[in-house]
């Protein structure tokens, strides 16, 4: 069939599709005979299928898109549907068992709790399988895995992970932060692109462009209200005069940009002077911490309190070869 042909093209392509497909097979367990329409993790299966279809639109005709919960039909030999309410309830009940949803933590604490938590560890292991620092980085595959990782959890859990931070001396925490935030593969590109190139590349990708527009409308309303995407108008704006909403919708929109070009570290060095102001504006909107300064300040207070409490009690926790994930 056409969908089987698309599968073969995906596996043989050198554009990152194979990595997303392999993650989908792991999550949906579609390679097990007799179990083609019964995924062990139905919630995760439907989410990764959506990631596949969003990243590689040729698969959209092979996917049931009703209410956003679907399964690939021809490839699974028959249509498998899941009730949306049941899926939402299942996800909520699963993540309510996770310690990650209960309080703010340092990145090291978040990492350790995720490893020790059955629900979180299962998702983290899939993400690490694609973005492992021990193999050559494929940025597209890793970005797709990060999108799946953060989209497959409740908003409050995603916020705990994305806004976690570290006190300066804690090297173990900084390594955990780099892992959770995909810095080693999905965030750091060589050479570092200009922020103008990042925006332009994002606008050429349907999925990234959609997330970028949502991010602007939810977090930087002043920019969209005054200029929308008119670069000539944007050049007249001064970053210090641009307020960021930083509300709940903004946080959700910000987290949705993870696993896209928008999270890649960018620079304005070596650009012509005429392009500097626009580049710096883009850098400010994409990477400035000012938008969530109050939340980050609170997180930093929690981290410092925990650090000094631990230090004063002389109960120093040693780093026993920081465990990043436990594969079941």
Tab-separated table of C-alpha atoms in Angstrom:
chain	number	residue	atom	x	y	z
A	1	UNK	CA	0.000	0.000	0.000
A	2	UNK	CA	0.969	3.674	-0.169
A	3	UNK	CA	1.535	3.780	3.586
A	4	UNK	CA	3.812	0.763	3.506
A	5	UNK	CA	5.790	2.481	0.756
A	6	UNK	CA	6.049	5.612	2.916
A	7	UNK	CA	7.329	3.475	5.778
A	8	UNK	CA	10.099	2.080	3.569
A	9	UNK	CA	10.994	5.583	2.391
A	10	UNK	CA	11.083	6.801	5.979
A	11	UNK	CA	13.392	4.022	7.154
A	12	UNK	CA	15.765	4.509	4.215
A	13	UNK	CA	15.783	8.308	4.314
A	14	UNK	CA	18.636	10.265	5.838
A	15	UNK	CA	16.455	13.066	7.200
A	16	UNK	CA	15.799	11.829	10.742
A	17	UNK	CA	12.561	10.010	9.897
A	18	UNK	CA	13.981	6.590	10.781
A	19	UNK	CA	14.764	7.704	14.332
A	20	UNK	CA	11.203	8.947	14.900
A	21	UNK	CA	9.834	5.745	13.376
A	22	UNK	CA	11.991	3.598	15.655
A	23	UNK	CA	10.782	5.500	18.717
A	24	UNK	CA	7.201	5.012	17.520
A	25	UNK	CA	7.760	1.257	17.182
A	26	UNK	CA	9.210	1.120	20.699
A	27	UNK	CA	6.297	3.057	22.179
A	28	UNK	CA	3.505	1.404	20.186
A	29	UNK	CA	5.044	-2.073	20.301
A	30	UNK	CA	3.775	-2.631	16.748
A	31	UNK	CA	6.556	-5.085	15.906
A	32	UNK	CA	5.126	-7.742	18.241
A	33	UNK	CA	3.015	-10.220	16.286
A	34	UNK	CA	-0.520	-10.556	17.537
A	35	UNK	CA	-0.334	-7.234	19.361
A	36	UNK	CA	-0.478	-4.805	16.448
A	37	UNK	CA	-3.519	-2.934	17.672
A	38	UNK	CA	-2.909	-3.068	21.390
A	39	UNK	CA	-0.142	-0.724	22.462
A	40	UNK	CA	1.043	-1.174	26.037
A	41	UNK	CA	1.327	2.612	26.315
A	42	UNK	CA	-1.735	3.787	24.375
A	43	UNK	CA	-1.283	7.424	25.400
A	44	UNK	CA	2.351	7.537	24.380
A	45	UNK	CA	1.640	5.647	21.160
A	46	UNK	CA	-0.886	8.193	19.969
A	47	UNK	CA	1.364	11.096	20.939
A	48	UNK	CA	4.417	9.822	19.030
A	49	UNK	CA	2.256	9.058	15.989
A	50	UNK	CA	1.194	12.706	16.025
A	51	UNK	CA	4.856	13.741	16.259
A	52	UNK	CA	5.616	11.579	13.209
A	53	UNK	CA	2.738	13.052	11.208
A	54	UNK	CA	3.573	16.632	12.224
A	55	UNK	CA	7.264	16.286	11.411
A	56	UNK	CA	6.722	14.306	8.199
A	57	UNK	CA	3.365	15.436	6.716
A	58	UNK	CA	3.403	12.704	4.037
A	59	UNK	CA	2.113	10.378	6.764
A	60	UNK	CA	-0.991	12.480	7.453
A	61	UNK	CA	-3.056	10.424	4.997
A	62	UNK	CA	-2.103	7.291	6.955
A	63	UNK	CA	-3.317	8.698	10.257
A	64	UNK	CA	-6.760	9.109	11.817
A	65	UNK	CA	-6.794	12.657	13.152
A	66	UNK	CA	-10.158	12.675	14.955
A	67	UNK	CA	-9.770	14.679	18.167
A	68	UNK	CA	-6.010	14.369	17.890
A	69	UNK	CA	-5.930	10.745	19.108
A	70	UNK	CA	-5.202	8.219	16.419
A	71	UNK	CA	-3.200	5.283	15.122
A	72	UNK	CA	-1.624	4.571	11.757
A	73	UNK	CA	-4.226	2.445	10.003
A	74	UNK	CA	-2.712	0.611	7.072
A	75	UNK	CA	0.600	-0.006	8.791
A	76	UNK	CA	-1.216	-1.526	11.760
A	77	UNK	CA	-3.365	-3.586	9.337
A	78	UNK	CA	-6.610	-2.271	10.811
A	79	UNK	CA	-7.876	0.898	12.425
A	80	UNK	CA	-7.353	1.179	16.159
A	81	UNK	CA	-9.186	3.949	17.965
A	82	UNK	CA	-8.994	5.156	21.561
A	83	UNK	CA	-11.567	7.131	23.496
A	84	UNK	CA	-10.211	10.620	24.168
A	85	UNK	CA	-11.687	10.882	27.661
A	86	UNK	CA	-10.213	7.541	28.662
A	87	UNK	CA	-6.811	8.540	27.292
A	88	UNK	CA	-6.838	11.854	29.146
A	89	UNK	CA	-7.901	10.183	32.384
A	90	UNK	CA	-5.263	7.472	31.998
A	91	UNK	CA	-2.518	10.054	31.493
A	92	UNK	CA	-3.715	12.100	34.456
A	93	UNK	CA	-3.840	9.092	36.753
A	94	UNK	CA	-0.393	7.923	35.656
A	95	UNK	CA	1.292	11.272	36.189
A	96	UNK	CA	-0.446	11.849	39.526
A	97	UNK	CA	1.712	8.981	40.757
A	98	UNK	CA	4.828	10.878	39.729
A	99	UNK	CA	6.786	12.816	42.362
A	100	UNK	CA	7.667	15.323	39.651
A	101	UNK	CA	4.201	16.845	39.764
A	102	UNK	CA	4.319	17.698	43.466
A	103	UNK	CA	6.954	20.407	43.955
A	104	UNK	CA	9.701	22.502	42.427
A	105	UNK	CA	13.111	20.824	42.363
A	106	UNK	CA	16.650	21.436	41.223
A	107	UNK	CA	17.539	19.806	37.902
A	108	UNK	CA	19.522	17.138	39.742
A	109	UNK	CA	16.542	16.340	41.975
A	110	UNK	CA	14.206	16.294	38.975
A	111	UNK	CA	16.541	13.957	37.107
A	112	UNK	CA	16.852	11.541	40.042
A	113	UNK	CA	13.118	11.553	40.725
A	114	UNK	CA	12.391	10.891	37.060
A	115	UNK	CA	14.799	7.947	37.034
A	116	UNK	CA	13.145	6.508	40.150
A	117	UNK	CA	9.623	7.111	38.826
A	118	UNK	CA	8.238	4.328	36.613
A	119	UNK	CA	6.085	6.642	34.487
A	120	UNK	CA	8.726	9.296	33.902
A	121	UNK	CA	11.642	6.891	33.530
A	122	UNK	CA	9.914	5.042	30.711
A	123	UNK	CA	9.572	8.264	28.718
A	124	UNK	CA	13.065	9.484	29.615
A	125	UNK	CA	14.618	6.216	28.442
A	126	UNK	CA	12.991	6.583	25.013
A	127	UNK	CA	14.280	10.138	24.748
A	128	UNK	CA	17.826	9.132	25.756
A	129	UNK	CA	17.812	6.268	23.290
A	130	UNK	CA	17.633	8.823	20.479
A	131	UNK	CA	19.594	11.693	22.044
A	132	UNK	CA	22.323	9.653	23.735
A	133	UNK	CA	25.590	11.532	24.221
A	134	UNK	CA	27.444	8.292	23.494
A	135	UNK	CA	26.621	8.283	19.786
A	136	UNK	CA	26.789	10.747	16.929
A	137	UNK	CA	24.116	13.384	17.312
A	138	UNK	CA	21.290	13.544	14.786
A	139	UNK	CA	19.685	16.847	15.685
A	140	UNK	CA	16.396	16.226	13.850
A	141	UNK	CA	15.862	12.841	15.481
A	142	UNK	CA	16.761	14.223	18.893
A	143	UNK	CA	14.448	17.217	18.517
A	144	UNK	CA	11.562	14.902	17.618
A	145	UNK	CA	12.303	12.793	20.706
A	146	UNK	CA	12.353	15.893	22.919
A	147	UNK	CA	9.019	17.065	21.536
A	148	UNK	CA	7.517	13.675	22.308
A	149	UNK	CA	9.066	13.647	25.787
A	150	UNK	CA	7.667	17.023	26.841
A	151	UNK	CA	4.322	16.701	25.052
A	152	UNK	CA	3.641	13.376	26.756
A	153	UNK	CA	3.334	14.832	30.254
A	154	UNK	CA	1.025	17.248	32.109
A	155	UNK	CA	1.834	20.938	31.934
A	156	UNK	CA	2.914	21.224	35.575
A	157	UNK	CA	5.406	18.372	35.164
A	158	UNK	CA	6.799	19.887	31.976
A	159	UNK	CA	7.224	23.209	33.786
A	160	UNK	CA	9.076	21.500	36.634
A	161	UNK	CA	11.548	20.101	34.112
A	162	UNK	CA	11.952	23.038	31.755
A	163	UNK	CA	12.300	25.666	34.486
A	164	UNK	CA	14.549	23.675	36.796
A	165	UNK	CA	17.936	25.255	37.463
A	166	UNK	CA	21.145	24.765	39.436
A	167	UNK	CA	23.264	26.665	41.899
A	168	UNK	CA	26.600	27.509	40.337
A	169	UNK	CA	28.986	25.066	42.109
A	170	UNK	CA	26.876	21.951	41.544
A	171	UNK	CA	28.434	20.287	38.484
A	172	UNK	CA	26.258	17.182	38.813
A	173	UNK	CA	23.161	19.341	38.642
A	174	UNK	CA	24.433	21.159	35.564
A	175	UNK	CA	25.027	17.824	33.812
A	176	UNK	CA	21.498	16.744	34.693
A	177	UNK	CA	20.152	20.051	33.377
A	178	UNK	CA	21.977	19.635	30.068
A	179	UNK	CA	20.527	16.149	29.760
A	180	UNK	CA	16.921	17.125	30.544
A	181	UNK	CA	17.109	20.150	28.247
A	182	UNK	CA	18.779	18.336	25.338
A	183	UNK	CA	21.740	20.700	25.265
A	184	UNK	CA	24.305	18.193	24.017
A	185	UNK	CA	22.433	17.439	20.788
A	186	UNK	CA	19.166	19.287	20.161
A	187	UNK	CA	20.219	22.723	21.442
A	188	UNK	CA	23.873	23.108	20.479
A	189	UNK	CA	24.631	23.328	16.752
A	190	UNK	CA	28.070	23.621	15.153
A	191	UNK	CA	28.677	26.202	13.892
A	192	UNK	CA	26.323	28.314	15.989
A	193	UNK	CA	23.690	29.805	13.646
A	194	UNK	CA	22.640	33.428	13.736
A	195	UNK	CA	19.299	34.127	15.392
A	196	UNK	CA	18.055	35.506	12.067
A	197	UNK	CA	18.807	32.182	10.369
A	198	UNK	CA	17.060	30.283	13.163
A	199	UNK	CA	13.867	32.298	12.683
A	200	UNK	CA	14.000	31.985	8.898
A	201	UNK	CA	14.593	28.213	9.041
A	202	UNK	CA	11.739	27.870	11.521
A	203	UNK	CA	9.386	29.781	9.252
A	204	UNK	CA	10.165	27.340	6.432
A	205	UNK	CA	8.957	24.407	8.561
A	206	UNK	CA	5.189	24.102	9.019
A	207	UNK	CA	5.325	22.673	12.540
A	208	UNK	CA	7.967	25.107	13.795
A	209	UNK	CA	6.239	28.085	12.185
A	210	UNK	CA	2.966	27.228	13.929
A	211	UNK	CA	4.657	26.928	17.329
A	212	UNK	CA	6.563	30.176	16.752
A	213	UNK	CA	3.382	32.112	15.941
A	214	UNK	CA	1.680	30.720	19.050
A	215	UNK	CA	4.709	31.564	21.189
A	216	UNK	CA	4.697	35.165	19.936
A	217	UNK	CA	0.957	35.614	20.412
A	218	UNK	CA	0.945	34.164	23.944
A	219	UNK	CA	4.214	35.608	25.292
A	220	UNK	CA	5.011	38.684	23.208
A	221	UNK	CA	1.631	40.186	22.388
A	222	UNK	CA	3.071	43.678	22.043
A	223	UNK	CA	5.261	42.445	19.199
A	224	UNK	CA	2.463	40.686	17.315
A	225	UNK	CA	0.001	43.514	17.907
A	226	UNK	CA	2.330	46.183	16.568
A	227	UNK	CA	4.386	44.416	13.910
A	228	UNK	CA	3.194	40.833	13.466
A	229	UNK	CA	6.036	39.440	11.301
A	230	UNK	CA	7.059	42.654	9.525
A	231	UNK	CA	10.838	42.685	9.985
A	232	UNK	CA	11.103	46.366	9.060
A	233	UNK	CA	8.692	47.158	11.895
A	234	UNK	CA	10.440	44.772	14.288
A	235	UNK	CA	13.723	46.621	13.753
A	236	UNK	CA	12.164	49.720	15.329
A	237	UNK	CA	11.356	47.941	18.601
A	238	UNK	CA	13.585	48.207	21.665
A	239	UNK	CA	13.822	44.966	23.609
A	240	UNK	CA	13.683	46.693	27.008
A	241	UNK	CA	10.305	48.180	26.070
A	242	UNK	CA	8.733	44.871	25.068
A	243	UNK	CA	6.724	43.291	27.908
A	244	UNK	CA	6.362	39.531	28.182
A	245	UNK	CA	3.092	38.141	29.516
A	246	UNK	CA	4.668	35.149	31.358
A	247	UNK	CA	1.212	33.771	32.168
A	248	UNK	CA	0.143	30.130	32.054
A	249	UNK	CA	-0.640	30.207	28.329
A	250	UNK	CA	2.778	31.712	27.691
A	251	UNK	CA	4.529	28.974	29.655
A	252	UNK	CA	2.658	26.293	27.718
A	253	UNK	CA	3.537	27.966	24.411
A	254	UNK	CA	7.178	28.286	25.458
A	255	UNK	CA	7.437	24.617	26.408
A	256	UNK	CA	5.865	23.636	23.078
A	257	UNK	CA	8.850	25.210	21.288
A	258	UNK	CA	11.182	22.652	22.879
A	259	UNK	CA	12.381	20.201	20.285
A	260	UNK	CA	12.231	22.782	17.480
A	261	UNK	CA	14.756	25.071	15.813
A	262	UNK	CA	13.606	27.837	18.169
A	263	UNK	CA	15.496	26.248	21.070
A	264	UNK	CA	18.813	26.009	19.213
A	265	UNK	CA	21.407	28.342	20.697
A	266	UNK	CA	22.010	31.243	18.335
A	267	UNK	CA	24.288	34.254	18.101
A	268	UNK	CA	24.421	37.750	16.648
A	269	UNK	CA	28.208	37.848	16.335
A	270	UNK	CA	29.736	38.580	12.934
A	271	UNK	CA	26.500	39.945	11.502
A	272	UNK	CA	26.450	43.288	9.646
A	273	UNK	CA	25.560	46.252	11.835
A	274	UNK	CA	22.289	46.744	9.945
A	275	UNK	CA	21.109	43.286	11.056
A	276	UNK	CA	22.213	43.545	14.684
A	277	UNK	CA	19.095	45.161	16.157
A	278	UNK	CA	16.696	42.639	14.629
A	279	UNK	CA	18.957	39.726	15.545
A	280	UNK	CA	19.247	40.889	19.156
A	281	UNK	CA	15.475	41.267	19.350
A	282	UNK	CA	14.991	37.669	18.204
A	283	UNK	CA	17.647	36.473	20.656
A	284	UNK	CA	15.909	38.350	23.468
A	285	UNK	CA	12.523	36.784	22.699
A	286	UNK	CA	13.885	33.259	22.267
A	287	UNK	CA	16.517	33.027	24.990
A	288	UNK	CA	16.077	35.849	27.484
A	289	UNK	CA	15.222	34.725	31.015
A	290	UNK	CA	13.421	37.988	31.732
A	291	UNK	CA	10.072	36.546	30.663
A	292	UNK	CA	10.057	34.020	33.496
A	293	UNK	CA	12.301	35.929	35.890
A	294	UNK	CA	9.925	35.641	38.864
A	295	UNK	CA	9.551	31.884	38.446
A	296	UNK	CA	13.293	31.412	37.954
A	297	UNK	CA	14.042	33.590	40.987
A	298	UNK	CA	11.723	31.440	43.096
A	299	UNK	CA	13.346	28.276	41.769
A	300	UNK	CA	16.776	29.701	42.585
A	301	UNK	CA	15.622	30.498	46.134
A	302	UNK	CA	14.443	26.902	46.562
A	303	UNK	CA	17.774	25.601	45.265
A	304	UNK	CA	19.848	27.845	47.538
A	305	UNK	CA	17.739	26.934	50.556
A	306	UNK	CA	18.160	23.241	49.829
A	307	UNK	CA	21.892	23.632	49.234
A	308	UNK	CA	22.643	25.520	52.431
A	309	UNK	CA	20.359	23.286	54.495
A	310	UNK	CA	22.258	20.264	53.208
A	311	UNK	CA	25.615	21.952	53.781
A	312	UNK	CA	24.812	23.098	57.316
A	313	UNK	CA	23.677	19.636	58.345
A	314	UNK	CA	26.859	18.190	56.826
A	315	UNK	CA	24.735	15.705	55.015
A	316	UNK	CA	26.527	16.048	51.723
A	317	UNK	CA	25.055	13.784	49.108
A	318	UNK	CA	27.764	12.205	46.980
A	319	UNK	CA	27.398	11.775	43.244
A	320	UNK	CA	27.597	8.056	42.724
A	321	UNK	CA	28.205	8.235	38.983
A	322	UNK	CA	25.091	10.257	38.174
A	323	UNK	CA	22.462	7.873	36.895
A	324	UNK	CA	20.659	9.353	33.925
A	325	UNK	CA	18.137	6.623	33.236
A	326	UNK	CA	17.275	3.120	34.322
A	327	UNK	CA	16.038	0.914	31.527
A	328	UNK	CA	13.459	-1.567	32.653
